[in-house]
Short mmCIF file of C-alpha atoms in Angstrom, two decimals:
data_model
loop_
_atom_site.label_atom_id
_atom_site.label_comp_id
_atom_site.label_asym_id
_atom_site.label_seq_id
_atom_site.Cartn_x
_atom_site.Cartn_y
_atom_site.Cartn_z
CA MET A 84 71.47 64.60 58.85
CA THR A 85 72.59 61.03 59.40
CA GLY A 86 74.04 60.07 56.05
CA VAL A 87 74.68 61.13 52.49
CA VAL A 88 72.73 59.73 49.55
CA GLN A 89 73.96 60.65 46.08
CA GLN A 90 71.10 61.17 43.66
CA THR A 91 72.07 59.52 40.39
CA GLY A 92 68.71 59.33 38.68
CA SER A 93 68.61 55.55 39.08
CA ALA A 94 66.50 53.48 41.47
CA ILE A 95 69.54 52.50 43.56
CA ARG A 96 71.68 55.31 44.96
CA PRO A 97 75.09 55.10 46.64
CA PHE A 98 75.19 55.96 50.34
CA ARG A 99 77.85 57.01 52.84
CA ALA A 100 77.44 57.44 56.58
CA GLU A 101 78.67 60.93 57.50
CA ILE A 102 77.61 61.96 60.98
CA PRO A 103 78.20 65.65 61.75
CA GLU A 104 80.77 66.22 64.50
CA GLU A 105 78.31 68.38 66.41
CA ALA A 106 75.99 65.36 66.73
CA LEU A 107 78.78 63.37 68.39
CA THR A 108 79.65 66.28 70.66
CA GLU A 109 76.02 66.59 71.72
CA MET A 110 75.79 62.84 72.36
CA ARG A 111 78.83 62.95 74.65
CA ARG A 112 77.42 66.00 76.44
CA ARG A 113 74.14 64.23 77.10
CA ILE A 114 75.93 61.11 78.37
CA SER A 115 77.98 63.19 80.79
CA ALA A 116 74.86 65.05 81.96
CA THR A 117 72.92 61.86 82.81
CA VAL A 118 70.82 62.09 85.96
CA TRP A 119 71.40 58.76 87.65
CA PRO A 120 68.87 56.84 89.76
CA ASP A 121 69.69 55.22 93.09
CA ARG A 122 71.52 51.94 93.09
CA GLU A 123 69.41 48.79 92.80
CA THR A 124 68.49 47.14 96.08
CA VAL A 125 69.56 43.64 95.02
CA PRO A 126 73.06 42.21 94.36
CA ASP A 127 72.19 41.01 90.84
CA SER A 128 70.43 42.19 87.67
CA SER A 129 66.94 41.05 88.67
CA GLN A 130 65.79 44.70 88.85
CA GLY A 131 67.39 45.62 85.53
CA VAL A 132 70.81 46.67 84.23
CA PRO A 133 72.91 47.45 87.33
CA LEU A 134 73.86 51.05 88.05
CA MET A 135 77.60 50.31 88.16
CA THR A 136 77.45 48.62 84.76
CA MET A 137 75.76 51.63 83.20
CA GLN A 138 78.04 54.18 84.87
CA GLU A 139 81.18 52.37 83.73
CA LEU A 140 79.84 52.06 80.19
CA ALA A 141 78.79 55.72 80.14
CA ARG A 142 82.23 56.89 81.26
CA TYR A 143 83.90 54.96 78.44
CA TRP A 144 81.26 56.01 75.90
CA ALA A 145 81.66 59.71 76.70
CA THR A 146 85.45 59.80 76.85
CA ASP A 147 87.12 56.96 74.92
CA TYR A 148 84.67 55.49 72.42
CA ASP A 149 85.27 56.41 68.75
CA TRP A 150 82.25 56.33 66.41
CA ARG A 151 84.47 57.34 63.46
CA ARG A 152 86.08 53.90 63.56
CA CYS A 153 82.69 52.25 63.04
CA GLU A 154 81.74 54.82 60.42
CA ALA A 155 84.94 54.05 58.48
CA THR A 156 84.14 50.33 58.62
CA LEU A 157 80.69 50.97 57.20
CA ASN A 158 81.96 53.29 54.50
CA ALA A 159 84.57 50.75 53.40
CA LEU A 160 81.62 48.60 52.28
CA PRO A 161 79.35 49.33 49.29
CA GLN A 162 76.19 50.89 50.74
CA PHE A 163 73.07 51.96 48.91
CA VAL A 164 69.55 53.29 49.35
CA THR A 165 66.54 52.46 47.21
CA GLU A 166 62.86 53.27 47.61
CA ILE A 167 60.62 50.24 48.04
CA ASP A 168 56.90 50.51 48.67
CA GLY A 169 57.24 54.22 49.41
CA LEU A 170 60.08 53.91 51.92
CA ASP A 171 63.83 54.39 51.56
CA ILE A 172 65.66 51.17 52.35
CA HIS A 173 69.36 51.26 53.22
CA PHE A 174 71.46 48.19 52.52
CA ILE A 175 74.99 46.87 52.21
CA HIS A 176 75.69 44.93 49.01
CA VAL A 177 79.02 43.14 48.59
CA ARG A 178 79.57 40.97 45.54
CA SER A 179 82.01 38.07 45.59
CA GLN A 180 84.82 37.73 43.08
CA HIS A 181 83.87 34.06 42.66
CA GLU A 182 81.67 33.50 39.61
CA ALA A 183 79.49 30.80 41.17
CA ALA A 184 78.64 32.85 44.27
CA LEU A 185 75.10 32.38 45.58
CA PRO A 186 73.18 35.60 46.33
CA LEU A 187 72.16 35.86 49.99
CA ILE A 188 70.08 38.43 51.86
CA VAL A 189 70.73 38.54 55.63
CA ASN A 190 68.20 39.99 58.09
CA HIS A 191 68.99 41.51 61.50
CA GLY A 192 66.66 41.87 64.48
CA TRP A 193 66.07 43.94 67.65
CA PRO A 194 67.97 45.28 69.55
CA GLY A 195 70.37 44.87 66.66
CA SER A 196 71.11 46.42 63.30
CA ILE A 197 73.38 45.86 60.32
CA ILE A 198 76.23 46.17 62.84
CA GLU A 199 75.44 42.56 63.86
CA GLN A 200 76.32 41.23 60.40
CA LEU A 201 79.52 43.15 59.62
CA LYS A 202 81.88 40.36 60.74
CA ILE A 203 80.26 37.67 58.59
CA ILE A 204 80.42 39.56 55.29
CA ASP A 205 84.03 38.84 54.34
CA PRO A 206 83.95 35.14 55.37
CA LEU A 207 80.89 34.70 53.15
CA VAL A 208 82.10 36.77 50.21
CA ASN A 209 85.74 35.64 50.30
CA PRO A 210 85.59 32.06 51.64
CA THR A 211 89.06 31.12 50.36
CA ALA A 212 90.57 33.76 52.66
CA HIS A 213 88.91 32.02 55.61
CA GLY A 214 89.79 28.39 54.98
CA ALA A 215 86.73 27.51 52.90
CA SER A 216 86.13 26.70 49.24
CA ALA A 217 85.39 29.11 46.41
CA SER A 218 82.32 26.99 45.67
CA ASP A 219 80.82 28.21 48.97
CA ALA A 220 80.97 31.93 48.11
CA PHE A 221 78.01 34.29 48.47
CA HIS A 222 77.05 37.70 47.14
CA VAL A 223 75.82 39.34 50.37
CA VAL A 224 72.99 41.85 50.83
CA VAL A 225 72.31 43.21 54.34
CA PRO A 226 69.34 45.62 54.56
CA SER A 227 68.43 47.84 57.49
CA MET A 228 64.86 47.09 58.52
CA PRO A 229 62.36 49.95 58.16
CA GLY A 230 62.64 52.19 61.21
CA TYR A 231 66.16 50.96 61.95
CA GLY A 232 69.54 52.51 61.21
CA PHE A 233 69.77 54.45 57.96
CA SER A 234 66.52 53.12 56.46
CA GLY A 235 63.46 55.33 56.37
CA LYS A 236 60.99 55.43 59.26
CA PRO A 237 57.43 54.40 58.41
CA ILE A 238 54.94 57.22 58.90
CA SER A 239 51.93 54.91 58.76
CA THR A 240 51.13 51.43 60.01
CA GLY A 241 51.70 48.18 58.18
CA TRP A 242 55.47 47.59 58.16
CA GLY A 243 55.62 44.20 59.85
CA PRO A 244 57.62 41.08 58.92
CA GLU A 245 55.19 40.16 56.15
CA ARG A 246 55.67 43.47 54.33
CA MET A 247 59.42 43.34 54.90
CA GLY A 248 59.52 39.90 53.31
CA ARG A 249 57.86 41.29 50.19
CA ALA A 250 60.22 44.27 50.21
CA TRP A 251 63.31 42.06 50.41
CA ALA A 252 62.02 40.00 47.48
CA ASP A 253 61.62 43.25 45.52
CA LEU A 254 65.13 44.31 46.54
CA MET A 255 66.75 41.09 45.34
CA GLN A 256 64.85 41.30 42.06
CA ARG A 257 65.93 44.93 41.66
CA LEU A 258 69.55 43.87 42.17
CA GLY A 259 69.17 41.41 39.31
CA TYR A 260 69.23 38.22 41.35
CA THR A 261 66.97 35.57 39.84
CA ARG A 262 68.06 32.83 42.28
CA TYR A 263 68.91 33.60 45.91
CA VAL A 264 68.60 32.49 49.54
CA ALA A 265 67.64 34.35 52.73
CA GLN A 266 68.84 34.21 56.34
CA GLY A 267 67.51 35.64 59.58
CA GLY A 268 67.69 35.58 63.37
CA ASP A 269 65.47 37.30 65.95
CA TRP A 270 63.03 39.49 63.94
CA GLY A 271 64.98 38.52 60.84
CA ALA A 272 63.87 34.92 61.43
CA PHE A 273 60.25 36.11 61.32
CA VAL A 274 60.97 37.91 58.04
CA VAL A 275 62.52 34.87 56.37
CA ASP A 276 59.67 32.66 57.59
CA GLN A 277 57.31 35.10 55.88
CA MET A 278 59.44 34.95 52.75
CA GLY A 279 59.17 31.17 52.95
CA LEU A 280 55.38 31.48 53.08
CA LEU A 281 55.36 34.03 50.25
CA ARG A 282 57.68 31.91 48.06
CA PRO A 283 58.66 34.81 45.77
CA PRO A 284 60.14 33.86 42.39
CA GLY A 285 63.85 33.12 42.75
CA LEU A 286 63.91 32.31 46.47
CA LEU A 287 65.53 28.88 46.77
CA GLY A 288 65.40 28.46 50.53
CA ILE A 289 65.91 30.08 53.93
CA HIS A 290 68.18 29.65 56.93
CA THR A 291 67.11 30.50 60.47
CA ASN A 292 69.00 30.57 63.74
CA TYR A 293 65.79 31.31 65.67
CA ALA A 294 63.46 28.61 64.43
CA GLY A 295 59.70 29.03 64.63
CA SER A 296 59.18 25.36 65.40
CA VAL A 297 56.84 24.93 68.38
CA PRO A 298 53.81 22.71 67.58
CA VAL A 299 50.37 24.30 67.94
CA ASP A 300 49.27 22.34 71.00
CA VAL A 301 52.57 22.92 72.76
CA TYR A 302 52.52 26.64 71.95
CA ARG A 303 48.96 26.96 73.27
CA ALA A 304 49.95 25.35 76.57
CA LEU A 305 53.04 27.54 76.82
CA LEU A 306 51.07 30.79 76.43
CA ALA A 307 48.48 29.60 78.94
CA GLY A 308 51.18 28.88 81.51
CA ASP A 309 50.16 25.24 81.67
CA PRO A 310 52.50 22.33 82.44
CA PRO A 311 54.20 20.75 79.42
CA PRO A 312 51.83 18.48 77.44
CA SER A 313 52.27 14.79 78.05
CA GLY A 314 54.28 12.76 75.59
CA LEU A 315 57.12 15.24 75.08
CA SER A 316 60.60 13.81 74.78
CA ALA A 317 63.30 14.98 77.19
CA GLU A 318 64.65 17.34 74.52
CA GLU A 319 61.19 18.74 73.76
CA ARG A 320 60.44 19.19 77.46
CA ARG A 321 63.73 21.08 77.88
CA ALA A 322 62.75 23.42 75.03
CA TYR A 323 59.34 23.97 76.63
CA GLU A 324 60.92 24.87 79.96
CA GLN A 325 63.42 27.20 78.25
CA LEU A 326 60.58 29.05 76.54
CA ALA A 327 58.57 29.22 79.75
CA THR A 328 61.58 30.88 81.39
CA THR A 329 62.01 33.24 78.44
CA LEU A 330 58.41 34.38 78.81
CA THR A 331 59.28 35.67 82.30
CA ARG A 332 61.99 37.90 80.78
CA VAL A 333 60.18 39.69 77.96
CA ALA A 334 58.47 42.58 79.73
CA TYR A 335 60.35 44.91 77.38
CA ALA A 336 58.78 43.17 74.36
CA ARG A 337 55.29 43.36 75.84
CA TYR A 338 55.72 47.06 76.49
CA MET A 339 56.92 47.80 72.95
CA ALA A 340 54.06 45.70 71.61
CA SER A 341 51.52 47.82 73.49
CA ARG A 342 52.94 51.33 74.12
CA PRO A 343 56.02 52.05 71.95
CA GLN A 344 55.27 55.76 71.62
CA THR A 345 55.58 56.23 75.38
CA LEU A 346 59.32 55.48 75.23
CA TYR A 347 60.27 59.17 74.92
CA GLY A 348 63.14 58.68 77.35
CA ILE A 349 65.13 56.54 74.91
CA ALA A 350 64.94 59.33 72.33
CA ASP A 351 66.07 61.94 74.87
CA SER A 352 68.83 60.17 76.80
CA PRO A 353 71.71 58.14 75.30
CA VAL A 354 72.12 56.27 78.59
CA GLY A 355 68.39 55.59 78.75
CA LEU A 356 68.55 54.19 75.22
CA ALA A 357 71.61 52.08 76.03
CA ALA A 358 69.99 50.56 79.13
CA TRP A 359 66.82 49.74 77.17
CA LEU A 360 68.79 48.04 74.37
CA LEU A 361 71.02 46.15 76.80
CA ASP A 362 68.16 44.68 78.84
CA HIS A 363 67.62 41.82 76.38
CA ASP A 364 67.71 38.16 77.32
CA ASP A 365 69.38 34.96 76.17
CA ALA A 366 69.86 31.53 77.73
CA GLY A 367 72.32 33.06 80.19
CA GLY A 368 69.79 35.45 81.68
CA GLN A 369 68.85 39.10 81.42
CA PRO A 370 70.68 41.26 80.41
CA ALA A 371 71.89 38.79 77.78
CA ALA A 372 74.98 37.03 79.10
CA ALA A 373 76.88 37.43 75.81
CA VAL A 374 76.32 41.18 75.77
CA ALA A 375 77.10 41.58 79.48
CA ALA A 376 80.39 39.71 78.98
CA ALA A 377 81.22 41.88 75.98
CA LEU A 378 81.03 45.04 78.09
CA ASN A 379 84.17 43.80 79.86
CA ARG A 380 85.94 42.72 76.66
CA PRO A 381 87.94 45.51 74.98
CA ALA A 382 89.11 43.23 72.14
CA SER A 383 88.88 39.66 70.88
CA ASP A 384 91.19 37.73 68.59
CA ALA A 385 88.54 35.00 68.25
CA GLY A 386 85.86 37.32 66.89
CA GLU A 387 83.79 37.38 70.09
CA LEU A 388 81.55 40.31 70.82
CA THR A 389 83.37 43.35 72.27
CA ARG A 390 82.45 46.49 74.18
CA ASP A 391 83.06 48.73 71.16
CA GLU A 392 80.84 46.58 68.96
CA VAL A 393 78.01 46.81 71.49
CA LEU A 394 78.46 50.58 71.57
CA ASP A 395 78.61 50.76 67.76
CA ASN A 396 75.12 49.30 67.66
CA ILE A 397 73.76 51.52 70.45
CA THR A 398 75.37 54.61 68.93
CA LEU A 399 73.81 53.89 65.54
CA TYR A 400 70.39 53.83 67.22
CA TRP A 401 71.15 57.14 68.95
CA LEU A 402 72.55 58.99 65.95
CA THR A 403 69.63 57.94 63.74
CA ASN A 404 67.04 58.51 66.49
CA THR A 405 65.52 55.09 65.84
CA GLY A 406 64.92 53.86 69.39
CA VAL A 407 61.18 54.45 69.18
CA SER A 408 60.70 53.77 65.45
CA ALA A 409 62.43 50.39 65.83
CA SER A 410 60.26 49.56 68.86
CA ARG A 411 57.09 49.89 66.79
CA LEU A 412 57.86 46.62 65.03
CA TYR A 413 56.65 44.86 68.18
CA TRP A 414 53.37 46.78 67.95
CA GLU A 415 52.98 45.96 64.26
CA TYR A 416 53.35 42.21 64.58
CA LYS A 417 50.25 40.32 65.70
CA GLY A 418 51.37 36.72 65.08
CA GLY A 419 53.00 34.12 67.27
CA PHE A 420 56.68 34.17 68.15
CA TRP A 421 58.03 30.63 68.34
CA ASP A 422 55.17 28.70 66.76
CA ALA A 423 55.46 26.87 63.45
CA LYS A 424 54.28 29.09 60.59
CA GLY A 425 53.73 26.46 57.87
CA VAL A 426 56.81 27.08 55.72
CA SER A 427 57.03 24.32 53.11
CA MET A 428 60.07 25.34 51.09
CA PRO A 429 63.69 24.25 51.79
CA VAL A 430 64.84 25.41 55.24
CA ALA A 431 68.18 25.15 57.06
CA VAL A 432 68.20 25.43 60.85
CA SER A 433 71.18 26.15 63.12
CA VAL A 434 70.66 25.79 66.87
CA PHE A 435 73.01 27.74 69.14
CA PRO A 436 73.42 26.61 72.77
CA ASP A 437 73.01 30.03 74.35
CA GLU A 438 69.88 30.97 72.40
CA ALA A 439 66.65 31.59 74.32
CA TYR A 440 65.62 28.06 73.39
CA GLN A 441 67.14 25.14 71.53
CA ALA A 442 64.70 23.94 68.90
CA PRO A 443 64.55 20.12 68.96
CA ARG A 444 65.10 18.34 65.66
CA THR A 445 61.70 16.67 66.03
CA TRP A 446 59.95 20.04 66.14
CA ALA A 447 62.06 21.45 63.30
CA GLU A 448 61.21 18.48 61.07
CA ARG A 449 57.50 19.02 61.68
CA ALA A 450 57.64 22.80 61.28
CA TYR A 451 59.81 22.68 58.16
CA PRO A 452 58.91 19.55 56.15
CA GLN A 453 61.64 20.38 53.62
CA LEU A 454 64.37 20.59 56.25
CA ILE A 455 67.68 20.47 54.36
CA HIS A 456 70.05 21.10 57.26
CA PHE A 457 69.82 20.88 61.04
CA ASN A 458 72.80 21.34 63.31
CA GLU A 459 73.34 22.00 66.99
CA VAL A 460 76.59 23.94 67.25
CA ASP A 461 78.75 24.06 70.35
CA LYS A 462 78.92 27.80 71.08
CA GLY A 463 77.13 31.05 70.38
CA GLY A 464 73.77 32.48 71.31
CA HIS A 465 71.04 34.92 70.33
CA PHE A 466 73.42 37.26 68.50
CA ALA A 467 75.09 34.37 66.70
CA ALA A 468 76.59 36.26 63.74
CA TRP A 469 77.98 38.87 66.13
CA GLU A 470 79.24 36.40 68.73
CA GLN A 471 80.65 33.63 66.51
CA PRO A 472 81.10 34.99 62.96
CA GLN A 473 83.32 32.19 61.64
CA LEU A 474 81.08 29.46 63.00
CA PHE A 475 77.99 31.27 61.75
CA ALA A 476 79.46 31.66 58.25
CA GLU A 477 80.25 27.95 58.14
CA GLU A 478 76.67 27.12 59.09
CA LEU A 479 75.45 29.15 56.11
CA ARG A 480 77.94 27.50 53.77
CA VAL A 481 76.88 24.01 54.82
CA GLY A 482 73.21 24.86 55.21
CA PHE A 483 72.77 26.20 51.70
CA ARG A 484 75.20 23.88 49.90
CA SER A 485 72.49 21.59 48.56
CA LEU A 486 70.70 24.52 46.92
CA ARG A 487 73.63 25.53 44.74
CA PRO A 488 73.64 24.51 41.07
CA SER A 489 75.57 21.32 40.40
CA PRO A 490 78.98 22.03 38.89
CA VAL A 491 79.24 21.46 35.17
CA PRO A 492 81.53 18.47 34.51
CA GLU A 493 84.71 19.07 32.58
CA PRO A 494 84.52 17.76 28.97
CA ARG A 495 86.48 14.61 28.30
CA SER A 496 89.40 14.86 25.91
#
């Protein structure tokens, strides 16, 4: 049992994460009993996550890491479960005290979870406590994607980004929100693009930090391994080359897209799961530079990603046995990854320098003809909300500002 849902007879039920102690004991036992391979034969990570990195992480995970701290953080937030389209969906829902708060649904990706968004909730809900204005407040909803975390695991096919987009629209309607916005990065960016195509009633606009902006001809050349098309600007050519490099680092994605059920090892070994989740890429290489740096960071006053936060996310996957069920999302999705999808509603785009690619403004303007915000920030990467929560929150405040209702003027005396 991975959590407690209180049946109240209503469609939305309160939830608390309560992991049995024996599950944590068994996890630590399995970590300590890991059968290790030989050391890599290269002095870098070109063959995968280095043995020393994994052994040091495993020692800490088995002896010093405290899941109960993360569990307490989760349980300090209002959590719920509701059934949508035949599947239980777990979500965090925090309402702001500010009356004019704008409802916002935030989508995580892989290899992430709701753990990625925990640090942005308070800056968004309580902006005055973080140096911002009450007029920039949000009511925040953070769902766990199907097959991830405490949400249900699909037992049949069909749960791709398109279906998730419809489910999130149902969720916001069920919560009573008639006007709202949506945000996403990684797979969450695919979901909000689909919501933008769906244009459900009440959705005012979307924000993405992983823009699907590549023009059709450029995307076709990229997938074919051809040289960049002629006529690209220097910025567009840089983006093309970044994506070409990224395509050399996504063997994990190709495997999950073709054979996710074969990944039995990540359901049987905590260390196997951790290595699989860590071997993700960003602009700094593979494993992702931000995550690799976090493994050596016990704490951060600036909100940067830390070792415990990385382990919180990995441990959530382990305790909910969602390594394989989460991987199936790659198998489900048959569309393009970075290509423009045809979204014609208001879109805000934030470009982070350590993302897999930096979407050029020219491409973003073509992909999103109702572009309401475009900004290239000075730090942060693929896990932007996790890495730079204050900066990320400010991007959402500014990005969605034009979609808020105009304030009612005070009557003249």
